[in-house]
Coordinates of C-alpha atoms in Angstrom, one line a residue:
E6 CA 1.1 72.1 17.4
S7 CA 0.3 70.2 14.6
T8 CA -1.8 72.0 12.1
P9 CA -5.2 70.6 10.9
W10 CA -3.3 69.1 7.7
E11 CA -0.9 67.2 9.7
R12 CA -3.6 65.6 11.8
K13 CA -5.6 64.5 8.8
L14 CA -2.2 63.1 7.4
R15 CA -1.2 61.4 10.6
S16 CA -4.8 59.9 10.8
C17 CA -4.8 58.5 7.6
V18 CA -1.4 56.6 8.0
M19 CA -2.6 55.4 11.4
S20 CA -5.9 54.0 9.7
G21 CA -3.7 52.4 7.0
K22 CA -1.6 50.5 9.2
L23 CA -4.8 49.4 11.2
F24 CA -6.0 47.7 8.1
L25 CA -2.7 46.2 7.4
L26 CA -2.9 44.9 11.2
A27 CA -6.2 43.4 10.6
V28 CA -5.2 42.0 7.4
I29 CA -2.1 40.2 9.1
S30 CA -4.0 38.9 11.6
S31 CA -6.8 37.4 9.7
S32 CA -4.0 35.8 7.6
L33 CA -2.5 34.4 10.6
F34 CA -5.9 33.0 11.8
C35 CA -6.6 31.3 8.5
A36 CA -3.3 29.4 8.9
T37 CA -4.1 28.4 12.3
R38 CA -7.2 27.2 10.8
A39 CA -5.3 25.1 8.0
Q40 CA -3.0 23.4 10.5
T41 CA -6.0 22.3 12.5
N42 CA -7.6 20.7 9.1
C43 CA -4.3 18.5 9.0
K44 CA -5.3 14.7 8.5
Q45 CA -4.7 13.3 12.2
V46 CA -3.0 10.0 11.4
S47 CA -1.8 7.3 13.5
L48 CA 0.6 4.5 12.4
D49 CA 2.0 1.5 13.3
F50 CA 5.5 0.8 12.1
I51 CA 6.8 -2.7 13.1
V52 CA 10.6 -3.5 13.6
R53 CA 12.2 -6.9 14.1
E54 CA 13.6 -7.1 17.5
G55 CA 17.4 -7.3 17.9
D56 CA 18.3 -5.1 14.9
P57 CA 19.3 -1.8 16.2
K58 CA 20.0 -0.4 13.0
A59 CA 16.7 -0.7 11.6
L60 CA 15.5 0.6 14.8
A61 CA 17.8 3.7 14.8
V62 CA 16.4 4.3 11.0
E63 CA 12.8 3.9 11.9
Q64 CA 13.1 6.6 14.7
D65 CA 14.5 9.0 12.1
I66 CA 11.3 8.4 10.2
V67 CA 9.2 9.0 13.1
A68 CA 11.0 12.3 13.8
D69 CA 10.5 13.3 9.8
L70 CA 6.7 12.4 10.0
A71 CA 6.3 14.2 13.3
K72 CA 6.9 17.6 11.2
I73 CA 4.0 17.0 9.0
G74 CA 1.6 15.9 11.9
I75 CA 1.7 12.2 11.4
Q76 CA 2.0 10.1 14.5
V77 CA 4.0 6.9 14.4
N78 CA 4.0 4.0 17.3
T79 CA 6.7 2.0 17.3
V80 CA 5.9 -1.7 17.6
V81 CA 9.0 -3.7 18.3
L82 CA 8.3 -7.7 17.7
D83 CA 10.1 -10.9 17.9
S84 CA 10.9 -12.9 14.8
E85 CA 7.6 -15.0 14.9
A86 CA 5.4 -12.4 15.8
Y87 CA 6.9 -10.1 13.3
A88 CA 6.4 -12.8 10.5
A89 CA 2.7 -13.2 11.2
A90 CA 2.3 -9.4 11.3
E91 CA 4.0 -9.0 7.9
L92 CA 1.8 -11.8 6.4
G93 CA -1.5 -11.1 7.8
G94 CA -1.2 -7.6 7.0
Q95 CA -0.8 -6.0 11.0
Y96 CA 0.9 -3.0 10.2
H97 CA 1.2 0.0 8.5
M98 CA 5.0 0.4 7.7
L99 CA 7.9 -1.8 7.6
F100 CA 11.3 -2.1 6.1
S101 CA 12.0 -4.6 3.3
R102 CA 14.6 -5.1 0.7
T103 CA 14.4 -6.1 -3.1
W104 CA 15.7 -9.4 -3.6
G105 CA 18.9 -8.0 -5.2
A106 CA 21.0 -9.6 -7.9
P107 CA 20.0 -11.8 -9.9
Y108 CA 16.6 -12.0 -9.0
D109 CA 15.5 -8.4 -9.5
P110 CA 12.9 -7.6 -11.2
H111 CA 11.0 -10.5 -12.6
S112 CA 11.6 -13.1 -9.9
Y113 CA 11.1 -10.3 -7.1
L114 CA 8.0 -9.4 -8.7
N115 CA 6.7 -12.5 -9.4
S116 CA 6.6 -13.4 -5.6
W117 CA 4.4 -10.6 -5.0
D118 CA 1.6 -12.7 -5.7
V119 CA 2.4 -15.5 -3.5
P120 CA 1.0 -15.1 0.2
A121 CA 4.5 -15.9 1.7
H122 CA 5.9 -12.3 1.0
V123 CA 5.0 -9.2 2.6
E124 CA 4.0 -7.4 -1.0
Y125 CA 1.0 -9.7 -1.2
S126 CA -0.3 -8.2 1.9
A127 CA 0.7 -4.7 0.8
L128 CA -1.1 -4.7 -2.2
T129 CA -4.5 -6.3 -0.9
G130 CA -5.9 -2.4 -0.5
I131 CA -5.4 -2.0 -4.4
S132 CA -8.3 -3.0 -6.8
N133 CA -8.5 -6.4 -7.9
E134 CA -8.5 -5.1 -11.2
T135 CA -5.5 -3.0 -11.0
R136 CA -3.6 -5.9 -9.0
E137 CA -4.4 -8.5 -11.7
D138 CA -3.4 -5.9 -14.5
I139 CA 0.3 -5.7 -13.1
F140 CA 0.6 -9.6 -12.3
Q141 CA -0.5 -10.2 -16.1
R142 CA 1.9 -7.5 -17.4
I143 CA 4.8 -9.2 -15.5
E144 CA 3.8 -12.4 -16.8
N145 CA 3.5 -11.4 -20.3
V146 CA 6.9 -9.5 -20.5
Q147 CA 8.8 -12.7 -19.3
K148 CA 7.3 -14.1 -22.6
Q149 CA 8.9 -11.4 -25.1
T150 CA 12.0 -12.0 -26.8
D151 CA 12.3 -8.7 -28.5
E152 CA 14.9 -6.7 -26.4
T153 CA 13.3 -3.4 -27.2
E154 CA 9.7 -4.9 -26.4
I155 CA 11.1 -6.0 -23.2
S156 CA 12.2 -3.0 -22.1
T157 CA 9.3 -0.7 -23.2
Q158 CA 6.8 -3.2 -21.4
W159 CA 9.3 -3.5 -18.2
K160 CA 9.5 0.6 -17.9
G161 CA 5.6 0.7 -18.1
I162 CA 5.4 -1.6 -15.2
L163 CA 7.8 0.1 -13.3
Q164 CA 6.4 3.3 -13.9
D165 CA 2.7 2.1 -12.8
I166 CA 4.0 0.8 -9.5
H167 CA 6.0 3.5 -8.8
S168 CA 2.7 5.8 -9.2
L169 CA 0.9 3.6 -6.7
A170 CA 3.3 4.9 -4.1
I171 CA 3.3 1.8 -1.9
F172 CA 7.1 1.5 -1.4
L173 CA 9.3 4.5 -0.1
P174 CA 12.8 3.8 -1.5
L175 CA 15.5 4.8 1.1
W176 CA 19.1 3.5 0.0
G177 CA 20.7 1.2 -2.4
S178 CA 22.8 -1.1 -0.5
R179 CA 26.5 -2.5 -1.5
T180 CA 27.8 -5.5 -0.2
P181 CA 31.1 -4.5 2.0
Y182 CA 33.9 -6.8 2.2
V183 CA 36.7 -6.4 5.0
I184 CA 39.8 -8.4 4.0
N185 CA 43.2 -8.7 5.8
R186 CA 46.2 -7.2 3.5
R187 CA 47.7 -10.4 3.4
F188 CA 45.6 -11.3 0.6
T189 CA 45.1 -9.7 -2.7
A190 CA 43.0 -10.3 -6.1
F191 CA 39.7 -10.6 -4.4
T192 CA 36.6 -9.4 -6.7
P193 CA 33.3 -8.3 -5.4
S194 CA 30.7 -10.7 -6.4
S195 CA 27.8 -9.4 -9.2
N196 CA 25.7 -11.4 -6.9
T197 CA 24.1 -10.3 -3.8
Y198 CA 24.4 -13.3 -1.8
S199 CA 27.7 -14.8 -2.8
Y200 CA 31.1 -14.3 -1.4
P201 CA 33.6 -15.7 -4.3
L202 CA 37.1 -16.6 -2.6
N203 CA 38.4 -18.9 -5.2
T204 CA 40.3 -15.9 -6.9
V205 CA 41.8 -14.9 -4.1
R206 CA 45.8 -15.1 -3.6
I207 CA 47.7 -15.4 -0.4
L208 CA 50.8 -13.0 -0.1
S209 CA 51.8 -14.1 3.1
G210 CA 50.7 -16.1 6.2
S211 CA 48.7 -19.4 6.5
P212 CA 46.6 -21.0 3.9
N213 CA 44.0 -21.6 6.5
V214 CA 41.7 -18.9 6.6
T215 CA 39.1 -17.3 8.8
V216 CA 36.1 -15.7 7.6
A217 CA 33.1 -14.1 9.7
P218 CA 30.0 -14.0 7.0
G219 CA 27.0 -12.0 7.2
V220 CA 23.6 -13.6 6.8
G221 CA 20.5 -11.6 5.9
G222 CA 22.3 -8.7 7.0
S223 CA 22.8 -10.3 10.6
L224 CA 25.9 -12.1 12.0
F225 CA 26.5 -15.9 11.4
T226 CA 25.2 -18.6 13.3
S227 CA 24.7 -21.7 10.9
V228 CA 25.9 -22.7 7.5
G229 CA 22.8 -25.0 7.6
P230 CA 22.7 -28.7 5.8
V231 CA 24.3 -27.0 2.7
H232 CA 21.5 -28.6 0.6
P233 CA 21.8 -27.4 -3.1
H234 CA 17.7 -27.5 -3.8
Q235 CA 16.2 -26.2 -0.5
Y236 CA 16.1 -22.8 1.3
S237 CA 16.6 -22.0 5.1
P238 CA 18.2 -23.1 7.2
N239 CA 20.6 -23.1 4.3
S240 CA 23.2 -20.3 3.9
L241 CA 23.4 -19.0 0.4
F242 CA 27.0 -18.2 0.9
A243 CA 28.0 -21.6 1.7
Q244 CA 25.8 -23.1 -1.0
A245 CA 27.6 -21.0 -3.5
W246 CA 31.1 -22.3 -2.3
V247 CA 29.9 -26.0 -2.9
Y248 CA 27.3 -26.1 -5.9
E249 CA 27.1 -24.4 -9.3
G250 CA 24.5 -24.3 -11.8
L251 CA 24.6 -24.2 -15.8
T252 CA 25.0 -20.7 -16.2
A253 CA 26.4 -18.0 -14.1
Y254 CA 25.2 -14.2 -13.3
G255 CA 27.8 -11.5 -14.2
Q256 CA 27.8 -7.5 -14.1
D257 CA 25.1 -5.7 -15.2
G258 CA 23.1 -8.8 -15.9
Q259 CA 25.5 -10.7 -18.3
I260 CA 24.8 -14.4 -18.6
G261 CA 28.0 -16.4 -18.9
P262 CA 28.6 -20.0 -19.0
A263 CA 29.5 -22.2 -15.8
L264 CA 28.6 -26.0 -15.9
A265 CA 27.5 -25.5 -19.6
S266 CA 30.1 -24.2 -21.7
S267 CA 27.9 -23.0 -24.6
W268 CA 24.0 -23.4 -25.4
E269 CA 21.7 -22.9 -28.4
I270 CA 18.0 -21.7 -28.4
E271 CA 15.5 -22.8 -30.9
D272 CA 11.7 -22.5 -31.5
S273 CA 10.1 -25.4 -30.7
A274 CA 6.6 -26.8 -32.4
N275 CA 4.4 -25.5 -29.6
G276 CA 5.3 -22.1 -29.4
G277 CA 7.9 -22.6 -26.8
S278 CA 11.8 -22.8 -26.9
V279 CA 14.1 -25.5 -27.0
Y280 CA 17.5 -24.9 -25.2
T281 CA 20.5 -27.3 -25.9
F282 CA 23.2 -27.1 -23.5
T283 CA 26.7 -28.5 -24.3
L284 CA 28.2 -29.5 -20.8
R285 CA 31.6 -28.5 -19.7
E286 CA 33.9 -31.4 -19.9
G287 CA 36.4 -32.4 -17.4
V288 CA 34.4 -31.1 -14.5
K289 CA 34.9 -33.5 -11.1
F290 CA 32.3 -33.6 -8.3
H291 CA 33.9 -33.5 -4.7
D292 CA 33.7 -37.2 -4.5
G293 CA 35.6 -37.5 -7.8
S294 CA 32.7 -38.5 -10.1
D295 CA 32.5 -37.0 -13.4
W296 CA 29.7 -33.9 -14.4
N297 CA 27.4 -35.6 -17.2
C298 CA 23.9 -35.2 -18.4
S299 CA 22.8 -38.2 -16.3
V300 CA 23.6 -36.5 -13.2
A301 CA 21.9 -32.8 -14.5
K302 CA 18.8 -34.7 -15.2
L303 CA 18.7 -36.4 -11.7
N304 CA 19.0 -33.4 -10.0
F305 CA 16.3 -31.5 -12.4
D306 CA 14.0 -34.7 -11.8
H307 CA 13.9 -34.5 -8.1
V308 CA 13.6 -30.3 -7.8
L309 CA 10.8 -30.2 -10.4
S310 CA 9.0 -33.3 -9.8
D311 CA 5.2 -32.9 -9.9
T312 CA 5.1 -32.4 -5.9
V313 CA 8.0 -30.7 -5.2
K314 CA 8.0 -27.9 -7.7
Q315 CA 5.0 -26.4 -6.1
R316 CA 8.0 -24.9 -3.3
H317 CA 9.9 -23.5 -6.2
A318 CA 6.8 -21.5 -7.4
W319 CA 8.1 -18.4 -7.0
F320 CA 10.4 -18.6 -10.2
G321 CA 9.1 -19.1 -13.6
T322 CA 11.4 -22.1 -14.6
S323 CA 9.3 -24.4 -12.4
S324 CA 6.3 -23.8 -14.4
Q325 CA 7.8 -23.1 -17.8
L326 CA 9.7 -26.2 -18.2
T327 CA 7.8 -29.2 -20.1
S328 CA 10.9 -31.3 -20.4
W329 CA 14.3 -32.3 -19.7
T330 CA 16.5 -34.8 -21.7
C331 CA 19.6 -36.2 -22.5
N332 CA 20.5 -36.6 -26.3
A333 CA 22.5 -39.0 -27.9
A334 CA 25.3 -36.4 -27.7
G335 CA 25.1 -36.1 -24.3
Q336 CA 24.0 -32.6 -24.6
F337 CA 21.4 -31.5 -22.1
V338 CA 17.8 -30.7 -23.6
L339 CA 15.4 -28.0 -22.1
E340 CA 11.8 -27.3 -23.7
T341 CA 9.6 -24.4 -22.3
K342 CA 5.9 -24.5 -22.8
D343 CA 6.5 -20.5 -23.8
K344 CA 9.0 -18.0 -24.9
F345 CA 10.7 -17.1 -21.6
Y346 CA 13.6 -15.1 -21.9
P347 CA 14.6 -15.4 -17.6
L348 CA 15.4 -19.0 -18.3
L349 CA 19.1 -18.5 -18.6
Q350 CA 19.2 -15.9 -15.6
E351 CA 17.1 -18.3 -13.3
L352 CA 19.7 -21.1 -14.1
S353 CA 22.3 -19.0 -12.7
Y354 CA 20.7 -19.0 -9.4
I355 CA 22.3 -20.4 -6.1
R356 CA 19.6 -22.5 -5.3
P357 CA 17.4 -24.7 -6.1
L358 CA 18.8 -25.9 -10.0
T359 CA 22.4 -26.4 -9.0
F360 CA 23.9 -29.7 -8.8
A361 CA 24.9 -32.4 -6.6
A362 CA 26.8 -35.7 -7.6
A363 CA 24.8 -38.9 -8.2
S364 CA 26.4 -39.9 -5.0
A365 CA 25.0 -37.8 -2.9
F366 CA 21.3 -39.3 -3.4
S367 CA 20.3 -41.8 -1.2
Q368 CA 19.8 -44.5 -4.1
G369 CA 22.0 -42.8 -6.4
L370 CA 21.3 -42.5 -10.2
D371 CA 18.3 -44.5 -9.1
S372 CA 16.9 -42.4 -6.7
D373 CA 13.3 -41.8 -7.3
A374 CA 12.1 -38.3 -7.1
D375 CA 9.2 -39.2 -5.4
L376 CA 10.0 -42.5 -3.1
H377 CA 13.5 -41.3 -2.4
N378 CA 13.7 -37.2 -2.9
S379 CA 16.6 -35.4 -2.2
C380 CA 14.6 -33.2 0.3
N381 CA 15.5 -33.0 4.1
T382 CA 12.4 -33.7 6.1
G383 CA 11.1 -30.4 7.5
D384 CA 13.0 -28.0 5.4
F385 CA 10.3 -27.4 3.1
G386 CA 9.1 -24.6 5.4
E387 CA 5.8 -24.4 7.7
R388 CA 3.8 -23.4 4.9
W389 CA 4.7 -26.4 2.7
D390 CA 4.8 -29.2 5.1
F391 CA 1.8 -30.8 3.6
L392 CA 4.0 -31.5 0.4
E393 CA 5.5 -34.7 2.3
E394 CA 2.2 -36.3 2.4
N395 CA 2.9 -36.9 -1.1
V396 CA 6.9 -37.4 -1.3
T397 CA 9.4 -39.3 0.5
C398 CA 12.4 -37.1 1.9
A399 CA 15.2 -39.2 1.8
G400 CA 18.0 -36.4 1.7
L401 CA 21.1 -35.3 0.3
Q402 CA 24.9 -35.4 1.3
P403 CA 26.9 -32.0 0.3
I404 CA 28.7 -32.8 -2.8
G405 CA 28.8 -30.6 -5.4
T406 CA 31.4 -29.3 -8.3
G407 CA 32.4 -26.0 -6.5
P408 CA 36.0 -24.5 -5.4
F409 CA 35.5 -25.5 -1.9
K410 CA 33.8 -28.7 -0.5
V411 CA 32.2 -29.4 3.2
A412 CA 35.1 -30.7 5.5
S413 CA 33.3 -30.6 8.9
I414 CA 30.1 -28.8 10.4
Q415 CA 29.3 -29.4 14.1
L416 CA 26.1 -27.9 15.1
D417 CA 24.8 -27.2 18.9
E418 CA 21.5 -28.5 18.6
A419 CA 20.3 -26.4 21.5
S420 CA 21.6 -22.7 20.6
G421 CA 21.4 -23.7 16.7
I422 CA 25.1 -22.5 16.4
D423 CA 27.9 -23.7 14.5
T424 CA 30.6 -24.9 16.7
E425 CA 32.6 -25.7 13.8
A426 CA 31.9 -25.1 10.1
I427 CA 35.1 -26.2 7.8
F428 CA 35.3 -25.8 4.1
A429 CA 38.3 -27.6 2.2
R430 CA 40.0 -26.5 -1.3
H431 CA 38.4 -28.8 -4.2
D432 CA 41.8 -29.4 -5.7
D433 CA 40.2 -30.8 -8.9
Y434 CA 38.1 -27.8 -9.6
W435 CA 37.6 -26.9 -13.4
G436 CA 38.0 -23.1 -12.7
T437 CA 40.6 -21.1 -10.8
V438 CA 41.8 -23.5 -8.0
P439 CA 41.7 -21.3 -4.9
D440 CA 44.9 -20.6 -3.0
I441 CA 42.9 -21.3 0.4
E442 CA 43.1 -24.6 1.7
Y443 CA 40.9 -24.4 4.4
L444 CA 38.0 -21.8 5.4
H445 CA 37.0 -21.4 9.0
V446 CA 33.7 -20.1 9.2
K447 CA 33.6 -18.5 12.6
Y448 CA 30.4 -17.1 14.9
Y449 CA 30.6 -14.2 16.8
E450 CA 28.1 -12.8 19.5
N451 CA 28.7 -9.0 18.6
T452 CA 30.4 -6.7 15.9
D453 CA 32.9 -5.4 18.5
D454 CA 34.5 -8.9 18.8
V455 CA 34.8 -9.0 15.0
Q456 CA 36.3 -5.5 14.7
A457 CA 38.8 -6.5 17.5
D458 CA 39.6 -9.9 15.8
L459 CA 40.3 -8.1 12.3
L460 CA 42.6 -6.0 14.0
S461 CA 44.6 -8.6 16.0
G462 CA 44.7 -11.0 12.7
D463 CA 42.8 -13.6 14.5
L464 CA 40.1 -13.1 11.7
D465 CA 41.2 -12.8 7.9
M466 CA 37.6 -11.5 6.4
A467 CA 34.5 -10.0 7.4
L468 CA 32.3 -10.5 4.6
G469 CA 28.6 -9.1 3.8
N470 CA 26.5 -7.0 5.7
G471 CA 26.1 -8.2 9.3
P472 CA 29.9 -8.8 10.9
L473 CA 30.1 -5.1 11.3
T474 CA 28.4 -1.9 11.5
P475 CA 28.4 0.8 8.8
E476 CA 30.4 3.1 11.3
Q477 CA 33.0 0.3 12.2
I478 CA 33.2 -0.5 8.5
Q479 CA 34.1 3.2 7.8
Q480 CA 36.3 3.6 10.6
L481 CA 38.5 0.1 9.4
K482 CA 38.6 2.1 5.9
T483 CA 39.9 5.3 7.4
E484 CA 42.0 4.4 10.3
N485 CA 43.3 1.0 9.8
S486 CA 43.9 0.9 5.9
A487 CA 47.3 -0.8 6.5
T488 CA 46.0 -3.6 8.3
V489 CA 42.7 -4.4 6.1
E490 CA 41.4 -3.4 2.9
V491 CA 37.4 -2.1 2.2
L492 CA 35.9 -3.2 -0.8
H493 CA 32.5 -3.0 -1.8
S494 CA 30.3 -4.2 -4.7
D495 CA 27.9 -2.0 -6.8
V496 CA 24.6 -1.3 -5.4
L497 CA 22.9 -4.5 -6.1
Q498 CA 19.7 -4.2 -3.7
N499 CA 17.3 -1.5 -2.6
A500 CA 16.0 -1.2 0.8
F501 CA 12.8 1.0 1.3
V502 CA 9.7 0.8 3.6
V503 CA 6.5 -0.8 2.3
M504 CA 3.0 0.7 3.3
N505 CA -0.1 -1.2 3.6
T506 CA -2.4 -0.3 1.1
K507 CA -5.4 -2.0 3.3
A508 CA -4.9 -0.6 6.7
E509 CA -6.6 2.5 7.6
G510 CA -4.6 5.8 7.1
T511 CA -2.0 4.0 4.8
N512 CA -5.1 3.3 2.5
D513 CA -4.9 6.6 1.3
I514 CA -2.5 7.5 -1.2
Q515 CA -2.3 10.9 -0.6
T516 CA -1.1 10.0 3.1
R517 CA 1.5 7.5 1.5
K518 CA 2.8 10.3 -1.0
A519 CA 2.9 12.7 2.1
I520 CA 4.9 9.9 4.0
I521 CA 7.3 9.4 1.0
H522 CA 8.1 13.3 0.5
A523 CA 8.5 13.8 4.2
I524 CA 11.5 11.7 4.6
N525 CA 14.8 12.9 4.4
K526 CA 16.8 9.8 3.3
A527 CA 19.7 11.5 2.4
Q528 CA 20.2 13.1 6.1
I529 CA 19.4 9.3 7.5
V530 CA 21.6 7.6 5.2
E531 CA 24.7 10.0 6.1
K532 CA 23.8 9.9 10.0
E533 CA 23.1 6.1 10.1
F534 CA 25.7 4.8 7.5
F535 CA 28.5 7.5 7.3
G536 CA 28.3 7.7 3.4
L537 CA 28.6 3.9 2.7
E538 CA 25.3 3.6 1.2
R539 CA 23.5 5.6 -1.4
P540 CA 19.9 7.4 -0.9
V541 CA 17.5 6.3 -3.8
D542 CA 14.4 7.3 -5.1
Q543 CA 12.9 4.3 -7.0
L544 CA 12.1 0.7 -5.9
L545 CA 14.3 -1.4 -8.1
P546 CA 18.3 -0.6 -8.5
R547 CA 19.2 0.4 -11.8
S548 CA 22.0 -2.3 -12.1
A549 CA 18.9 -4.9 -12.4
P550 CA 18.1 -5.6 -16.0
Y551 CA 15.6 -3.3 -17.5
C552 CA 15.8 -0.9 -14.3
D553 CA 18.0 1.9 -15.2
V554 CA 14.9 4.3 -16.1
D555 CA 13.8 7.3 -15.0
L556 CA 10.4 7.1 -13.2
Y557 CA 7.8 10.0 -12.3
P558 CA 6.9 11.7 -10.1
S559 CA 10.5 11.6 -8.3
W560 CA 10.0 10.4 -4.8
S561 CA 12.5 13.0 -3.6
Y562 CA 12.6 14.7 0.0
D563 CA 9.9 17.8 -0.4
P564 CA 8.6 18.5 3.0
E565 CA 6.7 21.5 1.7
K566 CA 4.9 19.1 -0.8
A567 CA 4.6 16.7 2.1
E568 CA 2.9 19.2 4.5
L569 CA 0.5 20.4 1.9
L570 CA -0.7 16.7 1.1
N571 CA -1.5 16.0 4.5
C572 CA -3.2 19.2 5.3
Q573 CA -5.2 19.7 2.1
A574 CA -8.6 19.9 2.5
T575 CA -10.7 16.8 1.2
T576 CA -10.6 16.7 -2.4
M577 CA -13.6 15.5 -4.4
D578 CA -14.3 12.0 -5.1
A579 CA -12.8 10.4 -7.8
P580 CA -12.7 6.7 -9.1
D581 CA -10.7 4.3 -7.2
S582 CA -8.7 3.6 -10.5
V583 CA -7.4 7.2 -10.8
K584 CA -6.5 7.5 -7.4
E585 CA -4.5 4.4 -7.2
S586 CA -2.9 4.3 -10.5
D587 CA -2.2 8.3 -11.0
S588 CA 0.2 7.0 -13.9
Q589 CA -0.3 10.0 -16.1
S590 CA -0.5 13.1 -13.9
S591 CA 0.3 13.8 -10.0
D592 CA -2.6 14.4 -7.7
E593 CA 0.1 16.5 -6.0
D594 CA -0.4 19.0 -8.5
K595 CA -4.2 19.6 -8.2
L596 CA -5.8 22.2 -6.3
S597 CA -8.3 20.8 -3.6
S598 CA -11.7 22.4 -2.8
G599 CA -10.2 24.4 0.0
E600 CA -7.2 25.5 -1.6
V601 CA -9.8 27.1 -4.3
A602 CA -11.6 28.6 -1.5
G603 CA -8.6 29.8 0.0
I604 CA -7.8 31.8 -3.1
V605 CA -11.0 33.2 -3.8
I606 CA -11.1 34.6 -0.1
G607 CA -7.6 35.6 -0.5
V608 CA -8.7 37.7 -3.7
I609 CA -11.7 39.2 -2.4
A610 CA -9.5 40.3 0.8
A611 CA -7.0 41.9 -1.4
L612 CA -9.9 43.9 -3.4
L613 CA -11.5 45.1 0.0
V614 CA -8.3 46.2 1.7
G615 CA -7.2 47.9 -1.6
G616 CA -10.6 49.5 -1.7
L617 CA -10.6 50.8 2.1
I618 CA -7.1 52.2 1.4
G619 CA -7.9 54.1 -1.6
F620 CA -10.8 55.4 0.3
F621 CA -9.1 56.7 3.3
C622 CA -6.2 58.3 0.9
A623 CA -8.9 59.8 -1.3
K624 CA -10.2 61.6 1.5
C625 CA -6.7 62.7 2.7
F626 CA -6.3 64.6 -0.4
S627 CA -9.8 65.6 -1.0
S628 CA -8.7 68.3 1.8
S629 CA -5.5 69.5 0.3
P630 CA -4.3 72.7 1.6
K631 CA -4.0 75.7 -0.5
K632 CA -0.8 77.1 -1.7
V633 CA 0.6 80.1 0.2
T634 CA 1.9 83.0 -1.8
G635 CA 5.2 84.3 -1.1
G636 CA 6.3 81.4 1.3
S637 CA 6.8 77.7 1.4
S638 CA 4.2 75.3 2.2
V639 CA 5.2 73.2 5.4
A640 CA 2.1 71.2 4.7
G641 CA 3.7 70.6 1.0
S642 CA 7.2 69.4 2.6
E643 CA 5.2 66.9 5.5
L644 CA 2.9 65.4 2.5
E645 CA 6.0 64.3 0.8
E646 CA 7.1 62.7 4.4
A647 CA 3.7 61.2 4.7
K648 CA 4.0 59.7 1.1
S649 CA 6.9 58.3 2.0
E650 CA 5.6 56.7 5.2
R651 CA 2.6 55.6 3.4
V652 CA 5.2 53.6 0.9

């Protein structure tokens, strides 16, 4: 039978176990209560109809957010309804992209202040003071001339935008090109939207080449009217084949000569700058006419008339230029009202300041910018239809200086699909004359047909995002490398989720941060893009001018932090400016009132448990057995065992 001492020891041990069980149960109860305190958030994620890849990525995001208690409702809309929701702010989250090279960062960020872009509606929940400060700084940095000052100001702007947690960066997009092995010397473009083919050499086979280009990440339908001064329905890749500007955009934002062979920059008396461009000699338009200053001025007259330039307000040149003239030496002279460093970069854009021949205008060199404007009726876009009240659109023929010229375009009006789109080599091109005699742009209903024709040889090239899925590109790269070569540009454009700061739910910066940290973008990119894209933590691609900077905090995958942000108790009120900017320190690192209370309760509980266990142990030891002379103490050996059990 047990001695009285053994029974006391066992009673002491059992009491300790009961107290430990009570503490664990209390902890579990508190944890359960903490989970019930998570924010109950329901968000609408709108996705454009007919974009299966976007829908697949959205479903991955839905699954990640469910792990921290955020419910996402998938709303699939047709193009018209999607545009209305996008601009009207009828969403919590949606996909978007930066504009890419050569438009990032300044032209893309300028566009945020225009109601025609989603970023405008996304920013409406931010205080007017914060919004105005950002836009004023974006305007001011473009008036700087010192490189160090430009870099410093851009870093500050990008950091403050980053801290607002409006954008969830996902991946950096590289432009893919799949090209039959019968060609060589293809060089990926530094421009997101151009597919340069004039340097391609033909090793074997026909000089007539078939291509399936991507347009806006989708399959090609039509090249449009190929107008150098207007936007949709014109396809950028076709405009880039046919027309050129004064400058060219190169790798890492380097600006080089194009139709201008050189230029000089001087300060003007009014505080702006004077740019004197020496025009390249020996350049011929597709109609055989000469490129000269008179033609350059004619194009600028039509694009930058007082009425038409309103359509081009998204880029600074339209408001900065005060005059464009030809001097006695035949040089083209531009004057700006302020110092404006992006001018040379903006002159490299595919549209609208590229050049058509005088014969392309309805009245030739005598075409009046108001009475015979180069615009096509109805092509300003629905929001700018009012411009045609003050200008007569006389249209323009597609005649440029580029390496390819329009040979034939046949549009099926009912479907909006080109049944034929053929471009011919410009034999008098001033640069590298193409080996390719004719480019046949082919329409495909689906990506499977594109892949099949690439393998059969019926299609020579698939260019850009859209003609093939990432899985198909990877398959062609690994399994069909003897037939086709797969090339990629650098990362030129970043994809992201934009969150509406005015909508209930995403108007809370803590919720936006929780969403950002909850998304496992590396896993999504690997699953959906088969390693072809790269996860990113910042809004703008590092390849863009002044964007290769480190911003804090890192918008990385951190599910524990995401759960903490979404499940923490209500924090003490803070001024909106602090909640929005968060520019110096992160709210993520601050303890909420609930967390502080939890710490206090935990300390008190630990003290109580420690005191109670100490009390029982003292009680046990106060009744220690007396030592027995001449023999061993069984109780003493049991005590050592009991101590071990307690430990």
